[in-house]
GROMACS .gro file of C-alpha atoms in nm:
model
  256
    1MET     CA    1  -4.061  -1.482   0.861
    2LYS     CA    2  -4.521  -1.483   1.049
    3LYS     CA    3  -4.620  -1.691   1.321
    4VAL     CA    4  -4.913  -1.858   1.326
    5THR     CA    5  -5.017  -1.978   1.655
    6ALA     CA    6  -5.364  -2.283   1.643
    7PHE     CA    7  -5.521  -2.306   1.991
    8ILE     CA    8  -5.704  -2.594   1.994
    9GLY     CA    9  -5.940  -2.685   2.232
   10SER     CA   10  -6.043  -2.982   2.226
   11ALA     CA   11  -5.886  -3.279   2.485
   12GLN     CA   12  -5.812  -3.549   2.140
   13LYS     CA   13  -5.621  -3.532   1.834
   14LYS     CA   14  -5.878  -3.593   1.662
   15ALA     CA   15  -6.112  -3.437   1.334
   16THR     CA   16  -5.974  -3.015   1.490
   17TYR     CA   17  -5.658  -3.100   1.467
   18GLU     CA   18  -5.633  -3.340   1.183
   19ALA     CA   19  -5.836  -3.009   1.010
   20VAL     CA   20  -5.614  -2.745   1.193
   21ARG     CA   21  -5.293  -2.964   1.001
   22GLU     CA   22  -5.525  -2.974   0.716
   23PHE     CA   23  -5.494  -2.576   0.714
   24GLU     CA   24  -5.149  -2.512   0.805
   25ARG     CA   25  -5.095  -2.760   0.518
   26ASN     CA   26  -5.302  -2.471   0.238
   27LEU     CA   27  -5.142  -2.162   0.445
   28LYS     CA   28  -4.795  -2.317   0.447
   29SER     CA   29  -4.876  -2.339   0.017
   30HIS     CA   30  -4.968  -1.967   0.030
   31THR     CA   31  -4.585  -1.806   0.243
   32GLU     CA   32  -4.414  -1.976   0.443
   33ILE     CA   33  -4.437  -1.940   0.814
   34GLU     CA   34  -4.373  -2.048   1.167
   35PHE     CA   35  -4.679  -2.303   1.287
   36GLU     CA   36  -4.728  -2.384   1.665
   37TYR     CA   37  -4.913  -2.583   1.827
   38VAL     CA   38  -5.110  -2.551   2.153
   39PHE     CA   39  -5.349  -2.802   2.268
   40LEU     CA   40  -5.581  -2.624   2.603
   41LYS     CA   41  -5.538  -2.982   2.760
   42ASP     CA   42  -5.285  -2.919   2.811
   43TYR     CA   43  -5.282  -2.638   3.034
   44ARG     CA   44  -5.383  -2.654   3.323
   45ILE     CA   45  -5.652  -2.216   3.295
   46GLU     CA   46  -5.898  -2.231   3.606
   47PHE     CA   47  -6.178  -2.027   3.589
   48CYS     CA   48  -6.277  -1.677   3.661
   49ARG     CA   49  -6.407  -1.574   4.068
   50GLY     CA   50  -6.629  -1.302   3.889
   51CYS     CA   51  -6.359  -1.017   4.125
   52LYS     CA   52  -6.326  -0.796   3.792
   53LEU     CA   53  -5.968  -0.722   4.008
   54CYS     CA   54  -5.810  -0.787   3.614
   55PHE     CA   55  -6.038  -0.462   3.494
   56ASN     CA   56  -6.038  -0.306   3.804
   57LYS     CA   57  -5.688  -0.263   3.868
   58GLY     CA   58  -5.465  -0.514   3.628
   59LYS     CA   59  -5.426  -0.872   3.494
   60LYS     CA   60  -5.101  -0.929   3.682
   61PHE     CA   61  -5.322  -0.832   4.012
   62CYS     CA   62  -5.562  -1.114   3.965
   63PRO     CA   63  -5.564  -1.414   4.261
   64ILE     CA   64  -5.537  -1.700   4.021
   65HIS     CA   65  -5.201  -1.787   3.911
   66ASP     CA   66  -5.230  -2.119   3.651
   67ASP     CA   67  -5.086  -2.106   3.290
   68ARG     CA   68  -5.337  -1.840   3.129
   69ASP     CA   69  -4.965  -1.610   3.134
   70LEU     CA   70  -4.849  -1.829   2.924
   71LEU     CA   71  -5.104  -1.826   2.675
   72ILE     CA   72  -5.146  -1.517   2.679
   73ASP     CA   73  -4.799  -1.481   2.570
   74LYS     CA   74  -4.819  -1.713   2.357
   75MET     CA   75  -5.184  -1.459   2.177
   76ILE     CA   76  -4.907  -1.174   2.184
   77HIS     CA   77  -4.598  -1.319   2.051
   78SER     CA   78  -4.820  -1.430   1.724
   79ASP     CA   79  -4.883  -1.293   1.356
   80GLY     CA   80  -5.218  -1.396   1.361
   81VAL     CA   81  -5.424  -1.725   1.530
   82ILE     CA   82  -5.660  -2.002   1.477
   83PHE     CA   83  -5.890  -2.111   1.838
   84ALA     CA   84  -6.048  -2.460   1.613
   85SER     CA   85  -6.327  -2.553   1.869
   86PRO     CA   86  -6.512  -2.882   1.825
   87ASN     CA   87  -6.882  -2.803   1.869
   88TYR     CA   88  -7.076  -2.878   2.230
   89ALA     CA   89  -7.382  -2.822   2.352
   90PHE     CA   90  -7.346  -2.534   2.066
   91HIS     CA   91  -7.123  -2.369   2.154
   92VAL     CA   92  -6.686  -2.350   2.281
   93SER     CA   93  -6.537  -2.649   2.414
   94ALA     CA   94  -6.517  -2.532   2.810
   95SER     CA   95  -6.148  -2.545   2.756
   96MET     CA   96  -6.179  -2.282   2.510
   97LYS     CA   97  -6.486  -2.052   2.664
   98ASN     CA   98  -6.221  -2.094   2.996
   99LEU     CA   99  -5.964  -1.887   2.838
  100LEU     CA  100  -6.177  -1.634   2.643
  101ASP     CA  101  -6.319  -1.585   3.023
  102ARG     CA  102  -6.008  -1.549   3.152
  103THR     CA  103  -5.923  -1.288   2.902
  104ALA     CA  104  -6.198  -1.086   2.899
  105PHE     CA  105  -6.051  -0.757   3.024
  106PHE     CA  106  -5.931  -0.724   2.599
  107LEU     CA  107  -6.254  -0.699   2.565
  108HIS     CA  108  -6.231  -0.381   2.767
  109ARG     CA  109  -5.883  -0.310   2.697
  110PRO     CA  110  -5.764  -0.441   2.258
  111CYS     CA  111  -5.423  -0.483   2.183
  112PHE     CA  112  -5.463  -0.741   1.872
  113PHE     CA  113  -5.424  -0.477   1.603
  114GLY     CA  114  -5.227  -0.482   1.329
  115LYS     CA  115  -5.344  -0.966   1.381
  116ALA     CA  116  -5.517  -1.140   1.132
  117PHE     CA  117  -5.775  -1.388   1.386
  118THR     CA  118  -6.007  -1.702   1.194
  119SER     CA  119  -6.167  -2.019   1.326
  120ILE     CA  120  -6.206  -2.431   1.279
  121VAL     CA  121  -6.522  -2.553   1.443
  122THR     CA  122  -6.610  -2.935   1.351
  123GLN     CA  123  -6.910  -3.065   1.436
  124GLY     CA  124  -7.172  -3.369   1.354
  125ILE     CA  125  -7.502  -3.168   1.245
  126TYR     CA  126  -7.523  -2.834   1.315
  127GLY     CA  127  -7.531  -2.523   1.478
  128GLY     CA  128  -7.145  -2.425   1.403
  129ASN     CA  129  -7.209  -2.147   1.243
  130SER     CA  130  -7.277  -1.988   1.566
  131ILE     CA  131  -6.970  -2.096   1.654
  132ILE     CA  132  -6.795  -1.877   1.417
  133LYS     CA  133  -6.946  -1.646   1.439
  134TYR     CA  134  -6.940  -1.578   1.816
  135LEU     CA  135  -6.552  -1.690   1.749
  136GLY     CA  136  -6.594  -1.359   1.558
  137ASN     CA  137  -6.665  -1.089   1.708
  138MET     CA  138  -6.430  -1.217   1.984
  139GLY     CA  139  -6.181  -1.183   1.756
  140GLU     CA  140  -6.264  -0.885   1.653
  141ASN     CA  141  -6.298  -0.716   1.992
  142LEU     CA  142  -6.027  -0.817   2.114
  143GLY     CA  143  -5.891  -0.569   1.868
  144TYR     CA  144  -5.837  -0.841   1.589
  145SER     CA  145  -5.816  -0.843   1.175
  146THR     CA  146  -6.085  -1.156   1.149
  147ALA     CA  147  -6.067  -1.377   0.863
  148LYS     CA  148  -6.444  -1.582   0.869
  149GLY     CA  149  -6.333  -1.919   0.963
  150CYS     CA  150  -6.531  -2.257   0.824
  151VAL     CA  151  -6.740  -2.506   0.988
  152LEU     CA  152  -6.625  -2.910   0.897
  153LYS     CA  153  -6.918  -3.168   0.934
  154THR     CA  154  -6.679  -3.444   1.120
  155LEU     CA  155  -7.004  -3.745   1.186
  156GLU     CA  156  -6.839  -4.071   1.189
  157PRO     CA  157  -6.757  -4.203   0.983
  158VAL     CA  158  -6.660  -3.969   0.709
  159THR     CA  159  -6.794  -4.015   0.381
  160LYS     CA  160  -6.568  -3.919   0.112
  161ASP     CA  161  -6.745  -3.643  -0.040
  162VAL     CA  162  -6.807  -3.461   0.302
  163GLN     CA  163  -6.462  -3.532   0.298
  164LYS     CA  164  -6.355  -3.314  -0.001
  165LYS     CA  165  -6.653  -3.034   0.095
  166ASN     CA  166  -6.456  -3.012   0.427
  167SER     CA  167  -6.097  -2.992   0.232
  168LEU     CA  168  -6.268  -2.678   0.053
  169GLU     CA  169  -6.379  -2.517   0.287
  170ILE     CA  170  -5.999  -2.562   0.438
  171LYS     CA  171  -5.900  -2.445   0.202
  172LYS     CA  172  -6.050  -2.151   0.127
  173ALA     CA  173  -6.039  -2.089   0.515
  174ALA     CA  174  -5.684  -2.075   0.378
  175VAL     CA  175  -5.714  -1.823   0.153
  176ARG     CA  176  -5.929  -1.514   0.398
  177PHE     CA  177  -5.656  -1.612   0.609
  178ASN     CA  178  -5.369  -1.554   0.491
  179ARG     CA  179  -5.453  -1.246   0.304
  180VAL     CA  180  -5.600  -1.088   0.654
  181LEU     CA  181  -5.221  -1.249   0.764
  182MET     CA  182  -5.040  -1.041   0.487
  183ARG     CA  183  -5.222  -0.740   0.438
  184GLN     CA  184  -4.987  -0.388   0.506
  185THR     CA  185  -5.234  -0.164   0.620
  186ALA     CA  186  -5.478  -0.106   0.892
  187PRO     CA  187  -5.812  -0.138   0.813
  188ALA     CA  188  -6.052   0.089   0.804
  189PRO     CA  189  -6.350   0.069   1.042
  190SER     CA  190  -6.682  -0.040   0.984
  191LEU     CA  191  -6.931   0.195   1.148
  192PHE     CA  192  -7.047  -0.021   1.359
  193ARG     CA  193  -6.699  -0.100   1.592
  194LEU     CA  194  -6.641   0.311   1.518
  195MET     CA  195  -6.943   0.357   1.622
  196MET     CA  196  -6.800   0.127   2.018
  197PHE     CA  197  -6.526   0.292   2.011
  198ARG     CA  198  -6.679   0.621   2.006
  199MET     CA  199  -6.962   0.533   2.265
  200SER     CA  200  -6.736   0.348   2.509
  201ARG     CA  201  -6.441   0.555   2.531
  202THR     CA  202  -6.666   0.926   2.566
  203SER     CA  203  -6.876   0.728   2.875
  204MET     CA  204  -6.525   0.644   3.000
  205LYS     CA  205  -6.411   0.973   3.025
  206GLU     CA  206  -6.659   1.133   3.154
  207MET     CA  207  -6.754   0.889   3.440
  208LEU     CA  208  -6.464   0.758   3.517
  209ASN     CA  209  -6.156   0.883   3.724
  210ASP     CA  210  -5.783   0.719   3.731
  211GLU     CA  211  -5.849   0.485   3.999
  212TYR     CA  212  -5.972   0.267   3.744
  213TYR     CA  213  -5.688   0.079   3.544
  214ASP     CA  214  -5.933   0.092   3.163
  215TYR     CA  215  -5.957   0.521   3.224
  216ARG     CA  216  -5.543   0.540   3.254
  217TYR     CA  217  -5.546   0.257   2.989
  218TYR     CA  218  -5.727   0.492   2.744
  219SER     CA  219  -5.612   0.790   2.845
  220THR     CA  220  -5.183   0.700   2.854
  221ASN     CA  221  -5.303   0.500   2.519
  222GLY     CA  222  -5.473   0.856   2.380
  223TRP     CA  223  -5.758   0.716   2.292
  224PHE     CA  224  -5.990   0.942   2.419
  225GLU     CA  225  -5.880   1.227   2.220
  226SER     CA  226  -5.779   0.962   1.932
  227ASP     CA  227  -6.072   0.939   1.597
  228TYR     CA  228  -6.002   0.473   1.634
  229TYR     CA  229  -5.776   0.264   1.834
  230TYR     CA  230  -5.482   0.381   1.616
  231ASP     CA  231  -5.465   0.550   1.294
  232VAL     CA  232  -5.665   0.529   1.031
  233SER     CA  233  -5.759   0.797   0.740
  234LEU     CA  234  -6.148   0.835   0.770
  235ASN     CA  235  -6.407   0.918   0.537
  236PRO     CA  236  -6.589   1.198   0.606
  237ILE     CA  237  -6.916   1.022   0.671
  238LYS     CA  238  -6.733   0.831   0.935
  239LYS     CA  239  -6.575   1.165   1.024
  240LEU     CA  240  -6.879   1.323   1.038
  241MET     CA  241  -7.112   0.989   1.295
  242GLY     CA  242  -6.780   0.941   1.535
  243ARG     CA  243  -6.881   1.308   1.655
  244ILE     CA  244  -7.237   1.209   1.714
  245PHE     CA  245  -7.116   0.891   1.830
  246ASP     CA  246  -6.997   1.089   2.088
  247TYR     CA  247  -7.257   1.252   2.139
  248ILE     CA  248  -7.422   1.025   2.183
  249GLY     CA  249  -7.157   0.850   2.417
  250HIS     CA  250  -7.174   1.197   2.627
  251ARG     CA  251  -7.535   1.120   2.676
  252MET     CA  252  -7.531   0.798   2.769
  253ALA     CA  253  -7.313   0.922   3.069
  254GLY     CA  254  -7.560   1.151   3.234
  255VAL     CA  255  -7.394   1.494   3.182
  256ASP     CA  256  -7.532   1.789   3.103
   0.00000   0.00000   0.00000
């Protein structure tokens, strides 16, 4: 049975929570799953101090000892995750942003391959589409296979017509997420994702050494030699572009 965890960045059990509950009901209409709710307000997550120890030496060297690793453990042991947040000042809530900041080292060392990601944003008037795009990009950069999230209008009082539209958006989002969640094979990377991997790994190989955790992590996983983060068949065009991206990464590193 698949395990799905919803990380909820609202301090209230209102619109965002109710949207996740409706999403769960829709998802369970497609397949049998285990579903967990994680309310970020119930966890102690301190602000990042910018010391970069998690980047340079590894996450265990973070000087902050709070509930961050409990949340990371839930992400690791889930087959899919939902990041749900209200629109606060045209961005995710503070608790959601803090979690993303505190796990930013995963952007250097993505590890959530083979897992599904989607997002839910509730809002009064506008701005939610850019938040959905932001969360989707974060999901991809963390290694997730992402399904487009949904934006819901929850300005009170919510009319029946608006609620009907919200329910339709939730239903469609659940279908998209279920499709990714049940996928049996890893997707081929887009040219953009391939470019990001090949250029960063090549410049990292030539600019860093064993003193850096990023370098050791890439070396241990064989990423300095692989076509991509995981085994995947690239078509001839992407194979060619991969070599071109490696060359660009070499030039960016300033190595003749």
